[in-house]
Tab-separated table of C-alpha atoms in Angstrom:
chain	number	residue	atom	x	y	z
T	27	MET	CA	24.693	33.245	20.070
T	28	SER	CA	25.172	30.113	22.130
T	29	ASP	CA	21.479	30.059	23.000
T	30	THR	CA	20.599	30.192	19.288
T	31	SER	CA	23.006	27.381	18.467
T	32	ALA	CA	21.622	25.249	21.253
T	33	SER	CA	18.097	25.900	20.055
T	34	LEU	CA	18.968	24.895	16.499
T	35	ALA	CA	20.708	21.759	17.708
T	36	ALA	CA	17.686	20.816	19.754
T	37	GLU	CA	15.276	21.392	16.869
T	38	THR	CA	17.246	19.511	14.202
T	39	PRO	CA	16.546	15.949	15.442
T	40	ARG	CA	12.888	16.805	15.891
T	41	SER	CA	12.647	18.080	12.316
T	42	LEU	CA	13.803	14.702	11.032
T	43	THR	CA	10.732	13.082	12.570
T	44	ASP	CA	8.327	15.996	12.106
T	45	PRO	CA	5.016	14.640	10.713
T	46	ARG	CA	4.698	17.832	8.652
T	47	ILE	CA	7.727	16.589	6.706
T	48	LEU	CA	7.285	12.824	6.906
T	49	ILE	CA	3.605	12.755	5.917
T	50	PRO	CA	4.149	14.455	2.509
T	51	LEU	CA	7.251	12.317	1.884
T	52	SER	CA	5.377	9.152	2.809
T	53	LEU	CA	2.432	10.067	0.571
T	54	PHE	CA	4.832	10.744	-2.299
T	55	ALA	CA	6.373	7.288	-1.795
T	56	LEU	CA	2.929	5.671	-1.782
T	57	TYR	CA	1.794	7.543	-4.884
T	58	VAL	CA	4.898	6.845	-6.996
T	59	ILE	CA	6.291	3.544	-5.727
T	60	TRP	CA	3.005	1.689	-5.345
T	61	GLY	CA	1.899	3.078	-8.700
T	62	SER	CA	4.961	1.464	-10.255
T	63	THR	CA	4.329	-1.914	-8.621
T	64	TYR	CA	1.517	-2.660	-11.087
T	65	LEU	CA	4.146	-2.893	-13.804
T	66	GLY	CA	6.544	-4.645	-11.438
T	67	ILE	CA	4.014	-7.394	-10.727
T	68	ARG	CA	3.305	-7.734	-14.429
T	69	PHE	CA	7.014	-8.265	-15.168
T	70	ALA	CA	7.528	-10.644	-12.222
T	71	LEU	CA	4.559	-12.815	-13.247
T	72	GLU	CA	6.427	-13.650	-16.455
T	73	SER	CA	8.327	-16.268	-14.395
T	74	TYR	CA	6.853	-16.471	-10.902
T	75	PRO	CA	3.385	-17.820	-9.999
T	76	PRO	CA	1.206	-15.279	-8.149
T	77	PHE	CA	1.037	-16.532	-4.548
T	78	LEU	CA	4.656	-17.685	-4.437
T	79	LEU	CA	5.647	-14.367	-5.994
T	80	ALA	CA	3.963	-12.485	-3.146
T	81	GLY	CA	5.226	-14.963	-0.544
T	82	VAL	CA	8.872	-14.794	-1.632
T	83	ARG	CA	8.630	-11.007	-1.890
T	84	PHE	CA	7.406	-10.538	1.675
T	85	LEU	CA	9.588	-13.294	3.134
T	86	GLY	CA	12.757	-11.733	1.750
T	87	ALA	CA	11.754	-8.206	2.748
T	88	GLY	CA	10.494	-9.312	6.167
T	89	VAL	CA	13.599	-11.326	7.078
T	90	ALA	CA	15.913	-8.523	5.960
T	91	LEU	CA	14.037	-5.808	7.847
T	92	TYR	CA	13.455	-7.890	10.983
T	93	GLY	CA	17.115	-8.947	11.119
T	94	PHE	CA	18.270	-5.356	10.687
T	95	LEU	CA	15.970	-4.061	13.424
T	96	ARG	CA	17.021	-6.769	15.883
T	97	TRP	CA	20.670	-6.077	15.064
T	98	ARG	CA	20.038	-2.408	15.899
T	99	GLY	CA	18.656	-3.460	19.265
T	100	MET	CA	14.899	-3.109	18.724
T	101	ALA	CA	12.878	-5.442	20.936
T	102	PRO	CA	10.857	-8.198	19.263
T	103	PRO	CA	7.060	-7.905	19.258
T	104	THR	CA	5.146	-9.219	22.226
T	105	ARG	CA	2.808	-12.177	21.841
T	106	LEU	CA	-0.179	-9.804	21.542
T	107	GLN	CA	1.631	-7.693	18.964
T	108	TRP	CA	2.559	-10.795	16.938
T	109	ARG	CA	-1.098	-11.879	16.951
T	110	ASN	CA	-2.336	-8.482	15.788
T	111	ALA	CA	0.432	-8.244	13.183
T	112	ALA	CA	-0.482	-11.693	11.884
T	113	ILE	CA	-4.152	-10.789	11.463
T	114	THR	CA	-3.352	-7.438	9.873
T	115	GLY	CA	-0.654	-8.904	7.628
T	116	LEU	CA	-3.027	-11.620	6.432
T	117	LEU	CA	-5.634	-8.987	5.520
T	118	LEU	CA	-3.334	-6.344	4.018
T	119	LEU	CA	-0.630	-8.435	2.378
T	120	GLY	CA	-1.938	-11.986	2.251
T	121	MET	CA	-5.379	-11.226	0.837
T	122	GLY	CA	-4.790	-7.660	-0.332
T	123	ASN	CA	-1.600	-8.146	-2.330
T	124	GLY	CA	-1.841	-11.883	-2.922
T	125	LEU	CA	-5.222	-11.611	-4.614
T	126	VAL	CA	-3.995	-8.698	-6.747
T	127	CYS	CA	-1.152	-10.898	-8.038
T	128	PHE	CA	-3.654	-13.710	-8.619
T	129	ALA	CA	-6.013	-11.382	-10.497
T	130	GLU	CA	-3.346	-9.820	-12.703
T	131	GLU	CA	-2.992	-13.176	-14.458
T	132	ARG	CA	-6.654	-12.988	-15.457
T	133	VAL	CA	-7.785	-9.385	-15.879
T	134	SER	CA	-6.586	-6.268	-17.629
T	135	SER	CA	-4.799	-3.486	-15.817
T	136	GLY	CA	-7.909	-1.335	-16.333
T	137	ILE	CA	-10.092	-3.726	-14.345
T	138	ALA	CA	-7.398	-3.898	-11.666
T	139	ALA	CA	-7.214	-0.101	-11.394
T	140	VAL	CA	-10.986	0.329	-11.034
T	141	ALA	CA	-11.308	-2.472	-8.485
T	142	VAL	CA	-8.363	-1.466	-6.318
T	143	ALA	CA	-9.475	2.172	-6.398
T	144	SER	CA	-12.659	1.099	-4.627
T	145	MET	CA	-10.556	0.502	-1.504
T	146	PRO	CA	-10.997	4.029	-0.037
T	147	LEU	CA	-14.756	3.567	-0.295
T	148	PHE	CA	-14.528	0.304	1.663
T	149	ALA	CA	-12.242	2.070	4.153
T	150	ALA	CA	-14.780	4.881	4.601
T	151	LEU	CA	-17.513	2.297	5.233
T	152	PHE	CA	-15.471	0.317	7.764
T	153	SER	CA	-14.297	3.513	9.486
T	154	GLY	CA	-17.924	4.585	9.764
T	155	MET	CA	-18.670	1.337	11.583
T	156	TYR	CA	-16.224	2.575	14.230
T	157	GLY	CA	-17.830	6.034	14.295
T	158	GLU	CA	-15.266	7.789	12.075
T	159	TRP	CA	-17.205	8.797	8.983
T	160	PRO	CA	-15.460	10.978	6.370
T	161	ASN	CA	-16.288	14.659	6.635
T	162	ARG	CA	-18.120	16.377	3.794
T	163	ARG	CA	-15.044	17.536	1.913
T	164	GLU	CA	-13.413	14.117	2.191
T	165	SER	CA	-16.611	12.488	0.881
T	166	ILE	CA	-16.601	14.832	-2.113
T	167	GLY	CA	-12.943	14.004	-2.745
T	168	LEU	CA	-13.632	10.266	-2.548
T	169	ALA	CA	-16.460	10.581	-5.082
T	170	ILE	CA	-14.354	12.705	-7.441
T	171	GLY	CA	-11.435	10.298	-7.223
T	172	PHE	CA	-13.548	7.228	-7.955
T	173	ALA	CA	-15.195	9.017	-10.900
T	174	GLY	CA	-11.732	9.791	-12.227
T	175	VAL	CA	-10.705	6.140	-12.141
T	176	ILE	CA	-13.829	5.238	-14.121
T	177	VAL	CA	-13.028	7.922	-16.717
T	178	LEU	CA	-9.444	6.672	-16.835
T	179	ASN	CA	-10.686	3.289	-18.011
T	180	LEU	CA	-13.490	4.318	-20.385
T	181	GLY	CA	-11.091	4.166	-23.296
T	182	SER	CA	-9.673	0.761	-22.380
T	183	SER	CA	-10.854	-2.654	-23.442
T	184	LEU	CA	-11.666	-4.087	-20.047
T	185	ALA	CA	-11.509	-7.705	-21.068
T	186	GLY	CA	-11.169	-9.815	-17.966
T	187	SER	CA	-12.613	-12.700	-16.068
T	188	THR	CA	-15.320	-12.547	-13.424
T	189	LEU	CA	-13.066	-14.522	-11.067
T	190	GLY	CA	-10.299	-11.960	-11.405
T	191	ALA	CA	-12.632	-9.017	-10.877
T	192	VAL	CA	-14.133	-10.617	-7.753
T	193	ALA	CA	-10.633	-11.345	-6.437
T	194	LEU	CA	-9.712	-7.671	-6.817
T	195	LEU	CA	-12.821	-6.483	-4.989
T	196	VAL	CA	-12.156	-8.925	-2.149
T	197	ALA	CA	-8.537	-7.724	-2.076
T	198	ALA	CA	-9.642	-4.093	-1.822
T	199	ALA	CA	-12.150	-4.858	0.949
T	200	ALA	CA	-9.651	-6.979	2.912
T	201	TRP	CA	-6.976	-4.289	2.694
T	202	ALA	CA	-9.429	-1.593	3.788
T	203	PHE	CA	-10.723	-3.580	6.753
T	204	GLY	CA	-7.203	-4.524	7.844
T	205	ALA	CA	-6.103	-0.891	7.741
T	206	VAL	CA	-9.099	0.285	9.764
T	207	TRP	CA	-9.046	-2.610	12.249
T	208	SER	CA	-5.340	-2.314	13.043
T	209	ARG	CA	-5.612	1.383	13.928
T	210	ARG	CA	-7.391	0.332	17.117
T	211	LYS	CA	-5.086	-2.527	18.100
T	212	VAL	CA	-1.754	-2.789	19.874
T	213	MET	CA	0.770	-3.195	17.067
T	214	PRO	CA	4.568	-3.527	17.058
T	215	PRO	CA	6.285	-0.117	17.120
T	216	GLY	CA	7.529	1.644	13.999
T	217	PRO	CA	9.240	-0.441	11.305
T	218	MET	CA	8.955	-3.593	13.432
T	219	ASN	CA	5.260	-3.493	12.535
T	220	THR	CA	6.202	-3.674	8.853
T	221	ALA	CA	8.593	-6.575	9.409
T	222	ALA	CA	6.173	-8.585	11.552
T	223	GLN	CA	3.295	-8.210	9.108
T	224	MET	CA	5.446	-9.222	6.147
T	225	LEU	CA	6.814	-12.287	7.943
T	226	CYS	CA	3.359	-13.476	8.971
T	227	ALA	CA	1.804	-12.820	5.564
T	228	SER	CA	4.661	-14.548	3.730
T	229	LEU	CA	4.063	-17.828	5.556
T	230	ALA	CA	0.371	-17.806	4.624
T	231	LEU	CA	1.097	-16.891	0.984
T	232	LEU	CA	3.763	-19.580	0.598
T	233	ALA	CA	1.442	-22.170	2.147
T	234	VAL	CA	-1.374	-21.246	-0.247
T	235	GLY	CA	0.982	-21.228	-3.207
T	236	PHE	CA	2.529	-24.645	-2.595
T	237	ALA	CA	-0.830	-26.156	-1.577
T	238	SER	CA	-2.391	-24.981	-4.846
T	239	GLY	CA	0.351	-26.594	-6.905
T	240	GLU	CA	2.528	-23.566	-7.627
T	241	ARG	CA	6.261	-24.109	-8.046
T	242	LEU	CA	9.166	-21.700	-8.113
T	243	PRO	CA	10.687	-21.335	-11.605
T	244	ALA	CA	13.922	-23.183	-12.304
T	245	HIS	CA	15.131	-20.546	-14.767
T	246	PRO	CA	13.365	-17.204	-14.168
T	247	THR	CA	14.061	-14.354	-16.550
T	248	THR	CA	16.375	-11.579	-15.439
T	249	ARG	CA	13.591	-9.012	-15.804
T	250	ALA	CA	11.214	-11.049	-13.634
T	251	THR	CA	13.818	-11.491	-10.902
T	252	LEU	CA	14.779	-7.806	-10.922
T	253	ALA	CA	11.085	-6.946	-10.699
T	254	LEU	CA	10.754	-9.256	-7.685
T	255	VAL	CA	13.703	-7.561	-5.961
T	256	TYR	CA	12.209	-4.126	-6.712
T	257	LEU	CA	8.859	-5.182	-5.280
T	258	ALA	CA	10.536	-6.495	-2.105
T	259	VAL	CA	12.792	-3.504	-1.434
T	260	PHE	CA	10.798	-0.542	-2.689
T	261	GLY	CA	7.222	-1.837	-2.792
T	262	SER	CA	7.419	-3.687	0.540
T	263	ILE	CA	10.046	-2.241	2.885
T	264	ILE	CA	9.930	1.427	1.842
T	265	ALA	CA	6.383	1.987	0.614
T	266	PHE	CA	4.622	-0.305	3.098
T	267	SER	CA	6.466	1.384	5.970
T	268	ALA	CA	5.323	4.733	4.566
T	269	PHE	CA	1.730	3.456	4.442
T	270	LEU	CA	1.782	2.340	8.070
T	271	TYR	CA	3.145	5.749	9.099
T	272	VAL	CA	0.518	7.659	7.113
T	273	ARG	CA	-2.254	5.406	8.395
T	274	LYS	CA	-1.218	6.175	11.971
T	275	HIS	CA	-0.843	9.949	11.583
T	276	THR	CA	-3.657	10.957	9.210
T	277	ARG	CA	-7.364	10.460	8.696
T	278	PRO	CA	-8.428	7.317	6.717
T	279	ALA	CA	-9.400	9.346	3.639
T	280	VAL	CA	-5.870	10.765	3.382
T	281	ALA	CA	-4.168	7.459	4.210
T	282	THR	CA	-6.050	5.689	1.392
T	283	SER	CA	-5.823	8.475	-1.214
T	284	TYR	CA	-2.909	6.638	-2.895
T	285	ALA	CA	-5.441	4.235	-4.416
T	286	TYR	CA	-6.620	7.053	-6.698
T	287	VAL	CA	-3.139	8.245	-7.671
T	288	ASN	CA	-1.701	4.788	-8.339
T	289	PRO	CA	-3.724	4.138	-11.553
T	290	PRO	CA	-2.474	7.230	-13.442
T	291	VAL	CA	1.042	6.606	-12.151
T	292	ALA	CA	0.778	3.025	-13.382
T	293	VAL	CA	-0.318	4.322	-16.799
T	294	LEU	CA	2.671	6.666	-16.963
T	295	PHE	CA	5.106	3.880	-16.082
T	296	GLY	CA	3.440	1.692	-18.700
T	297	VAL	CA	4.012	4.371	-21.321
T	298	LEU	CA	7.632	4.940	-20.328
T	299	LEU	CA	8.723	1.324	-19.812
T	300	ALA	CA	6.255	-0.881	-21.663
T	301	GLY	CA	5.274	1.226	-24.682
T	302	GLU	CA	1.607	1.531	-23.678
T	303	HIS	CA	-0.588	4.181	-25.298
T	304	VAL	CA	-2.176	7.129	-23.464
T	305	GLY	CA	-5.433	8.441	-24.904
T	306	PRO	CA	-7.723	11.371	-24.100
T	307	PHE	CA	-9.691	9.375	-21.508
T	308	ASP	CA	-6.434	8.544	-19.731
T	309	LEU	CA	-5.413	12.203	-19.517
T	310	ALA	CA	-8.882	13.310	-18.398
T	311	GLY	CA	-9.060	10.559	-15.784
T	312	MET	CA	-5.653	11.502	-14.366
T	313	ALA	CA	-6.700	15.140	-14.024
T	314	ILE	CA	-9.939	14.230	-12.221
T	315	ILE	CA	-8.154	11.778	-9.923
T	316	LEU	CA	-5.568	14.349	-8.896
T	317	ALA	CA	-8.355	16.866	-8.245
T	318	GLY	CA	-10.071	14.360	-5.944
T	319	VAL	CA	-6.855	13.692	-4.040
T	320	ALA	CA	-6.282	17.434	-3.658
T	321	VAL	CA	-9.744	17.801	-2.108
T	322	ILE	CA	-9.076	14.914	0.308
T	323	THR	CA	-5.630	16.022	1.419
T	324	LEU	CA	-6.699	19.638	1.927
T	325	ALA	CA	-9.703	18.673	4.042
T	326	LYS	CA	-9.531	20.213	7.491
T	327	GLY	CA	-11.438	18.112	9.943
T	328	LYS	CA	-11.066	16.799	13.429
T	329	GLY	CA	-8.293	14.248	13.631
T	330	ASN	CA	-6.528	15.617	10.566
T	331	ALA	CA	-3.714	16.957	12.668
T	332	ALA	CA	-0.824	14.638	13.307
T	333	LYS	CA	-0.942	12.525	16.430
T	334	SER	CA	1.909	12.805	18.842
Protein backbone atom coordinates (compact mmCIF):
# COMPACT_ATOMS: atom_id res chain seq x y z
CA MET A 1 0.00 0.00 0.00
CA SER A 2 2.77 2.40 0.94
CA ASP A 3 4.68 1.50 -2.21
CA THR A 4 1.61 2.33 -4.32
CA SER A 5 1.13 5.65 -2.57
CA ALA A 6 4.76 6.55 -3.04
CA SER A 7 4.54 5.64 -6.71
CA LEU A 8 1.47 7.82 -7.21
CA ALA A 9 3.10 10.71 -5.39
CA ALA A 10 6.17 10.41 -7.57
CA GLU A 11 4.14 10.29 -10.79
CA THR A 12 1.83 13.22 -10.02
CA PRO A 13 4.38 16.05 -10.50
CA ARG A 14 5.59 14.43 -13.70
CA SER A 15 2.05 14.27 -15.08
CA LEU A 16 1.73 18.03 -14.70
CA THR A 17 4.60 18.51 -17.15
CA ASP A 18 3.91 15.48 -19.34
CA PRO A 19 4.15 16.55 -23.02
CA ARG A 20 1.31 14.12 -23.80
CA ILE A 21 -0.91 16.44 -21.74
CA LEU A 22 0.71 19.82 -22.37
CA ILE A 23 0.98 19.49 -26.15
CA PRO A 24 -2.80 19.03 -26.71
CA LEU A 25 -3.56 21.80 -24.19
CA SER A 26 -1.07 24.13 -25.85
CA LEU A 27 -2.47 23.40 -29.32
CA PHE A 28 -5.98 24.08 -28.03
CA ALA A 29 -4.81 27.45 -26.67
CA LEU A 30 -3.19 28.31 -30.00
CA TYR A 31 -6.24 27.28 -32.01
CA VAL A 32 -8.82 29.15 -29.90
CA ILE A 33 -6.97 32.12 -28.39
CA TRP A 34 -4.99 33.12 -31.47
CA GLY A 35 -8.11 32.63 -33.57
CA SER A 36 -9.86 35.18 -31.37
CA THR A 37 -7.05 37.73 -31.64
CA TYR A 38 -8.12 38.64 -35.18
CA LEU A 39 -11.25 40.17 -33.70
CA GLY A 40 -9.28 41.54 -30.76
CA ILE A 41 -6.92 43.43 -33.07
CA ARG A 42 -9.87 44.73 -35.06
CA PHE A 43 -11.47 46.14 -31.89
CA ALA A 44 -8.19 47.57 -30.55
CA LEU A 45 -7.44 49.36 -33.85
CA GLU A 46 -10.57 51.45 -33.28
CA SER A 47 -8.41 53.63 -30.98
CA TYR A 48 -4.80 52.50 -31.15
CA PRO A 49 -2.47 52.84 -34.17
CA PRO A 50 -1.04 49.50 -35.37
CA PHE A 51 2.64 49.55 -34.37
CA LEU A 52 2.03 51.27 -31.03
CA LEU A 53 -0.80 48.82 -30.41
CA ALA A 54 1.58 45.89 -30.84
CA GLY A 55 4.37 47.66 -28.94
CA VAL A 56 2.23 48.51 -25.90
CA ARG A 57 0.76 45.00 -25.94
CA PHE A 58 4.14 43.26 -25.80
CA LEU A 59 5.72 45.80 -23.46
CA GLY A 60 2.99 45.35 -20.86
CA ALA A 61 2.95 41.57 -21.19
CA GLY A 62 6.75 41.34 -21.25
CA VAL A 63 7.31 43.52 -18.18
CA ALA A 64 4.64 41.67 -16.21
CA LEU A 65 5.95 38.21 -17.10
CA TYR A 66 9.63 39.11 -16.70
CA GLY A 67 9.00 40.74 -13.31
CA PHE A 68 7.02 37.72 -12.12
CA LEU A 69 9.70 35.26 -13.22
CA ARG A 70 12.50 37.25 -11.57
CA TRP A 71 10.42 37.53 -8.40
CA ARG A 72 10.08 33.73 -8.43
CA GLY A 73 13.85 33.44 -8.62
CA MET A 74 14.40 32.57 -12.29
CA ALA A 75 17.79 33.71 -13.58
CA PRO A 76 17.87 36.41 -16.25
CA PRO A 77 18.92 35.43 -19.78
CA THR A 78 22.60 35.41 -20.63
CA ARG A 79 23.99 37.86 -23.16
CA LEU A 80 23.82 35.17 -25.88
CA GLN A 81 20.25 34.31 -24.94
CA TRP A 82 19.24 38.00 -25.01
CA ARG A 83 20.74 38.32 -28.50
CA ASN A 84 18.91 35.27 -29.81
CA ALA A 85 15.67 36.35 -28.12
CA ALA A 86 16.00 39.79 -29.68
CA ILE A 87 16.43 38.39 -33.19
CA THR A 88 13.61 35.88 -32.75
CA GLY A 89 11.31 38.43 -31.13
CA LEU A 90 11.91 40.89 -33.96
CA LEU A 91 10.98 38.22 -36.52
CA LEU A 92 8.03 36.63 -34.70
CA LEU A 93 6.48 39.58 -32.90
CA GLY A 94 8.00 42.70 -34.43
CA MET A 95 7.53 41.77 -38.08
CA GLY A 96 5.07 38.90 -37.68
CA ASN A 97 2.50 40.55 -35.44
CA GLY A 98 3.34 44.18 -36.14
CA LEU A 99 2.78 43.80 -39.87
CA VAL A 100 -0.50 41.95 -39.26
CA CYS A 101 -1.75 44.93 -37.22
CA PHE A 102 -0.52 47.27 -39.96
CA ALA A 103 -2.28 45.22 -42.65
CA GLU A 104 -5.59 44.92 -40.82
CA GLU A 105 -6.09 48.65 -41.35
CA ARG A 106 -5.93 48.09 -45.10
CA VAL A 107 -7.20 44.64 -46.04
CA SER A 108 -10.20 42.48 -45.30
CA SER A 109 -10.11 39.66 -42.80
CA GLY A 110 -10.36 37.23 -45.73
CA ILE A 111 -7.10 38.46 -47.24
CA ALA A 112 -5.49 38.31 -43.80
CA ALA A 113 -6.62 34.71 -43.26
CA VAL A 114 -5.30 33.50 -46.62
CA ALA A 115 -1.97 35.29 -46.24
CA VAL A 116 -1.29 34.24 -42.66
CA ALA A 117 -2.29 30.66 -43.45
CA SER A 118 0.63 30.54 -45.89
CA MET A 119 2.96 30.54 -42.88
CA PRO A 120 3.18 26.72 -42.51
CA LEU A 121 4.25 26.53 -46.15
CA PHE A 122 7.05 29.03 -45.49
CA ALA A 123 7.95 27.06 -42.36
CA ALA A 124 8.15 23.82 -44.36
CA LEU A 125 10.44 25.54 -46.88
CA PHE A 126 12.75 27.01 -44.24
CA SER A 127 12.81 23.72 -42.30
CA GLY A 128 13.79 21.96 -45.52
CA MET A 129 16.76 24.31 -45.81
CA TYR A 130 17.93 22.81 -42.51
CA GLY A 131 17.28 19.25 -43.74
CA GLU A 132 13.92 18.76 -41.99
CA TRP A 133 11.42 18.39 -44.81
CA PRO A 134 7.81 17.46 -43.93
CA ASN A 135 7.02 13.78 -44.34
CA ARG A 136 4.46 12.69 -46.92
CA ARG A 137 1.46 12.75 -44.62
CA GLU A 138 2.39 16.17 -43.25
CA SER A 139 2.77 17.49 -46.81
CA ILE A 140 -0.70 16.20 -47.68
CA GLY A 141 -2.09 17.85 -44.55
CA LEU A 142 -0.41 21.16 -45.39
CA ALA A 143 -1.91 21.10 -48.90
CA ILE A 144 -5.38 20.22 -47.60
CA GLY A 145 -5.24 22.94 -44.98
CA PHE A 146 -4.18 25.64 -47.43
CA ALA A 147 -6.91 24.55 -49.87
CA GLY A 148 -9.41 24.87 -47.04
CA VAL A 149 -8.38 28.45 -46.32
CA ILE A 150 -8.87 29.31 -50.00
CA VAL A 151 -12.35 27.73 -49.96
CA LEU A 152 -13.11 29.60 -46.74
CA ASN A 153 -12.61 32.89 -48.57
CA LEU A 154 -14.21 32.12 -51.94
CA GLY A 155 -17.47 33.59 -50.73
CA SER A 156 -15.91 36.76 -49.33
CA SER A 157 -15.31 40.05 -51.06
CA LEU A 158 -11.56 40.22 -50.73
CA ALA A 159 -11.25 43.94 -51.21
CA GLY A 160 -7.88 45.04 -49.96
CA SER A 161 -4.75 46.90 -50.86
CA THR A 162 -1.63 45.45 -52.45
CA LEU A 163 0.46 47.01 -49.67
CA GLY A 164 -1.58 45.23 -47.01
CA ALA A 165 -1.42 41.88 -48.79
CA VAL A 166 2.37 42.16 -49.22
CA ALA A 167 2.72 43.09 -45.54
CA LEU A 168 0.83 39.95 -44.55
CA LEU A 169 2.98 37.70 -46.72
CA VAL A 170 6.15 39.26 -45.29
CA ALA A 171 4.69 38.79 -41.80
CA ALA A 172 4.00 35.11 -42.47
CA ALA A 173 7.48 34.52 -43.90
CA ALA A 174 9.20 36.38 -41.04
CA TRP A 175 7.26 34.43 -38.42
CA ALA A 176 8.04 31.12 -40.13
CA PHE A 177 11.75 31.84 -40.44
CA GLY A 178 11.98 33.05 -36.84
CA ALA A 179 10.29 29.89 -35.59
CA VAL A 180 12.59 27.62 -37.59
CA TRP A 181 15.78 29.59 -36.88
CA SER A 182 15.25 29.77 -33.12
CA ARG A 183 14.84 25.99 -32.80
CA ARG A 184 18.57 25.68 -33.42
CA LYS A 185 19.73 28.49 -31.13
CA VAL A 186 20.38 28.82 -27.42
CA MET A 187 17.27 30.52 -26.07
CA PRO A 188 16.21 31.54 -22.56
CA PRO A 189 14.56 28.65 -20.68
CA GLY A 190 10.81 28.18 -20.48
CA PRO A 191 8.62 31.26 -19.98
CA MET A 192 11.68 33.51 -19.73
CA ASN A 193 11.98 33.00 -23.49
CA THR A 194 8.49 34.45 -23.91
CA ALA A 195 9.26 37.44 -21.69
CA ALA A 196 12.60 38.23 -23.35
CA GLN A 197 11.17 38.08 -26.87
CA MET A 198 8.24 40.32 -25.97
CA LEU A 199 10.48 42.90 -24.29
CA CYS A 200 12.86 43.05 -27.24
CA ALA A 201 10.08 43.18 -29.84
CA SER A 202 8.19 45.88 -27.94
CA LEU A 203 11.13 48.28 -28.10
CA ALA A 204 11.42 47.86 -31.87
CA LEU A 205 7.65 48.23 -32.40
CA LEU A 206 7.43 51.36 -30.24
CA ALA A 207 10.41 52.88 -32.06
CA VAL A 208 8.82 52.21 -35.46
CA GLY A 209 5.47 53.53 -34.29
CA PHE A 210 6.73 56.83 -32.89
CA ALA A 211 9.18 57.31 -35.78
CA SER A 212 6.35 56.90 -38.29
CA GLY A 213 4.24 59.54 -36.57
CA GLU A 214 1.89 57.34 -34.57
CA ARG A 215 0.57 58.67 -31.27
CA LEU A 216 -1.21 56.98 -28.40
CA PRO A 217 -4.90 57.97 -28.17
CA ALA A 218 -5.87 60.51 -25.53
CA HIS A 219 -9.33 59.02 -25.07
CA PRO A 220 -9.42 55.38 -26.27
CA THR A 221 -12.74 53.56 -26.24
CA THR A 222 -13.42 51.07 -23.49
CA ARG A 223 -13.78 48.25 -26.02
CA ALA A 224 -10.43 49.06 -27.64
CA THR A 225 -8.65 49.14 -24.28
CA LEU A 226 -10.23 45.88 -23.12
CA ALA A 227 -9.21 44.32 -26.43
CA LEU A 228 -5.63 45.51 -25.85
CA VAL A 229 -5.59 43.95 -22.37
CA TYR A 230 -6.99 40.69 -23.78
CA LEU A 231 -4.33 40.62 -26.48
CA ALA A 232 -1.57 41.20 -23.90
CA VAL A 233 -2.70 38.62 -21.34
CA PHE A 234 -4.24 35.86 -23.42
CA GLY A 235 -2.79 36.44 -26.89
CA SER A 236 0.75 37.20 -25.68
CA ILE A 237 1.53 35.63 -22.30
CA ILE A 238 -0.63 32.49 -22.50
CA ALA A 239 -0.84 31.68 -26.20
CA PHE A 240 2.70 32.74 -27.15
CA SER A 241 4.10 30.64 -24.30
CA ALA A 242 2.04 27.72 -25.61
CA PHE A 243 3.47 28.28 -29.10
CA LEU A 244 7.06 28.24 -27.87
CA TYR A 245 6.37 25.00 -25.99
CA VAL A 246 4.75 23.32 -28.99
CA ARG A 247 7.51 24.52 -31.30
CA LYS A 248 10.10 22.92 -29.02
CA HIS A 249 8.33 19.58 -28.53
CA THR A 250 6.74 18.83 -31.92
CA ARG A 251 7.58 18.75 -35.59
CA PRO A 252 7.24 22.09 -37.51
CA ALA A 253 4.11 20.94 -39.35
CA VAL A 254 2.31 20.35 -36.03
CA ALA A 255 3.67 23.51 -34.40
CA THR A 256 2.36 25.66 -37.27
CA SER A 257 -0.99 23.88 -37.77
CA TYR A 258 -2.73 26.65 -35.77
CA ALA A 259 -2.47 28.89 -38.84
CA TYR A 260 -5.12 26.72 -40.53
CA VAL A 261 -7.45 26.55 -37.54
CA ASN A 262 -7.29 30.25 -36.68
CA PRO A 263 -9.29 31.45 -39.74
CA PRO A 264 -12.42 29.36 -39.01
CA VAL A 265 -12.13 30.21 -35.32
CA ALA A 266 -11.90 33.88 -36.26
CA VAL A 267 -15.05 33.49 -38.38
CA LEU A 268 -16.92 31.91 -35.48
CA PHE A 269 -15.91 34.70 -33.10
CA GLY A 270 -16.97 37.23 -35.73
CA VAL A 271 -20.40 35.62 -35.92
CA LEU A 272 -20.82 35.46 -32.15
CA LEU A 273 -19.44 38.89 -31.21
CA ALA A 274 -19.56 41.05 -34.33
CA GLY A 275 -22.67 39.81 -36.14
CA GLU A 276 -20.77 38.54 -39.20
CA HIS A 277 -22.46 36.14 -41.62
CA VAL A 278 -21.37 32.53 -42.24
CA GLY A 279 -22.11 31.13 -45.69
CA PRO A 280 -21.71 27.72 -47.33
CA PHE A 281 -18.12 28.44 -48.41
CA ASP A 282 -17.25 29.29 -44.81
CA LEU A 283 -18.64 25.99 -43.51
CA ALA A 284 -16.97 23.97 -46.28
CA GLY A 285 -13.65 25.72 -45.73
CA MET A 286 -13.75 25.05 -41.99
CA ALA A 287 -14.39 21.35 -42.58
CA ILE A 288 -11.49 21.05 -45.04
CA ILE A 289 -9.15 22.99 -42.75
CA LEU A 290 -9.92 20.75 -39.78
CA ALA A 291 -9.36 17.69 -41.97
CA GLY A 292 -5.93 19.02 -42.96
CA VAL A 293 -4.99 19.67 -39.34
CA ALA A 294 -6.12 16.16 -38.39
CA VAL A 295 -3.82 14.70 -41.06
CA ILE A 296 -0.88 16.80 -39.80
CA THR A 297 -1.33 16.07 -36.11
CA LEU A 298 -1.80 12.34 -36.67
CA ALA A 299 1.32 12.04 -38.80
CA LYS A 300 3.79 9.59 -37.32
CA GLY A 301 7.28 10.46 -38.40
CA LYS A 302 10.71 10.71 -36.93
CA GLY A 303 10.93 13.55 -34.46
CA ASN A 304 7.20 13.52 -33.78
CA ALA A 305 7.74 12.16 -30.32
CA ALA A 306 8.23 14.68 -27.57
CA LYS A 307 11.77 15.69 -26.74
CA SER A 308 12.94 15.23 -23.21
